[in-house]
Amino acid sequence: MQLADEDTLRLNVLATTALAIRIDEKTMCVEALTEHQTHRIELKPTGHPDRYLRAVRENLSVLALGTPGGYPVFIRRWTRTGALETERLAGLLRLGEAEAVVAVAASPNLDDELARRAWWCLPTAEVARLMLSHPDVANGSIGPELSQFLLDHLPFEDTSRSIIDTVKLLLCSRLLNEEESGRLRARAENHVACMVGFLSAGPNYLCATQAASRFDTESGNDALMEQLLQHAGSPQGQTFLRCAQQALEKAIDMDTVVDTLNALGDYGKPLRGETVLPRSAQDLLQIVESLTNSSGTALDSDEVAANQSAKNPDRQSALITLSLCGEPLVAPFFAKSDAVGSLMRKKLEPVLEPVFAALETLMKQN
């Protein structure tokens, strides 16, 4: 379809100065972001609106990228992994195509300025999450705005996946103040997906900052098992374990189960080394027995720490059990079942029994 001569001329002028372009399909308007202001033109369709908009995007594609045909939205899944070429990211923001904006947001080469333009083009929760996952963006000028948007939008999220990812990003970006973190923490007490977001972020975020020291297993590796045992018995560790237990007891779908298990596995990850994660409760118990028997001073090269750890064999085995948790443990179940809610939890009981037993052991008083 041919564009009206007036629209062709105005689009050509608009594209020469535009940093980003978006299209309002309802009002049939094209808006452009420039260095100092925004410009808006009303289209004069000469045919069916959908076909006319397609022609507009094809025209913008030629002007921005030098290629006809518009943005290839059929490669949506690929571009959202960040696998798109990044040489012409700025040009993608001048196509007036939502999927092109998402591709830019997912690019590993995204910077603060491109993020600002992408946010002007498509201010959605998905784009905010993609961009806030970039440290340069989170620490840049647009970071606080993205964080505030996600925090305000959180009550309207309706899937566990989006809630978990949003909460984890908000916490790890460190852009929330104490009051906002407190409100988010209070919400997590009654919302399992929100709680799993806290667990995914790590033990450091479940307690008020001033009430707990930061958990770090990278330091003190000469006494790794003893360090983990001490943390598991600390108020911060007990809170983490209690919340993980509650999350599994109240899990509502696959995402809440898998992400909780992944969080537990990350908690004790240094203990498992290169061990392949088990895919059944039986495999889990066998690997735990093997690692417990062979661990000895391997995890605590410091002799004093090794002797101290040896006094708690049950707790040591429980920590190793948690370190082996992860998606593979429940993958065979979810490959054959789409159960959710209480039915899912009931069917998962045999698989998760060793995990619950380990949590109970670690939450007992020393």
Coordinates of N, CA and C in Angstrom, one line a residue, residues 229-230 232-234 238 312 315 361-366:
L229 N 27.0 -23.8 58.5 CA 26.3 -24.3 59.6 C 26.0 -23.2 60.6
Q230 N 27.0 -22.3 60.8 CA 26.7 -21.2 61.7 C 25.7 -20.2 61.1
A232 N 23.3 -21.0 59.1 CA 21.9 -21.7 59.1 C 21.3 -21.6 60.5
G233 N 22.2 -21.5 61.5 CA 21.7 -21.3 62.9 C 21.4 -19.9 63.3
S234 N 21.9 -19.0 62.5 CA 21.7 -17.5 62.9 C 20.3 -17.1 62.6
Q238 N 17.9 -18.8 59.8 CA 16.6 -19.4 60.2 C 15.4 -18.8 59.5
N312 N 28.2 -32.2 64.1 CA 26.8 -32.0 63.7 C 26.5 -32.8 62.4
R315 N 23.0 -32.2 60.7 CA 22.9 -30.8 60.1 C 23.8 -30.7 58.9
T361 N 15.5 -30.3 60.1 CA 16.7 -30.6 60.8 C 17.5 -29.3 61.1
L362 N 17.6 -28.5 60.1 CA 18.3 -27.2 60.3 C 17.6 -26.2 61.1
M363 N 16.3 -26.3 61.2 CA 15.5 -25.3 62.0 C 15.4 -25.8 63.5
K364 N 15.8 -27.0 63.8 CA 15.8 -27.4 65.2 C 16.8 -26.6 66.0
Q365 N 16.6 -26.5 67.3 CA 17.6 -25.8 68.2 C 18.8 -26.7 68.3
N366 N 20.0 -26.0 68.2 CA 21.2 -26.7 68.4 C 21.3 -27.3 69.8

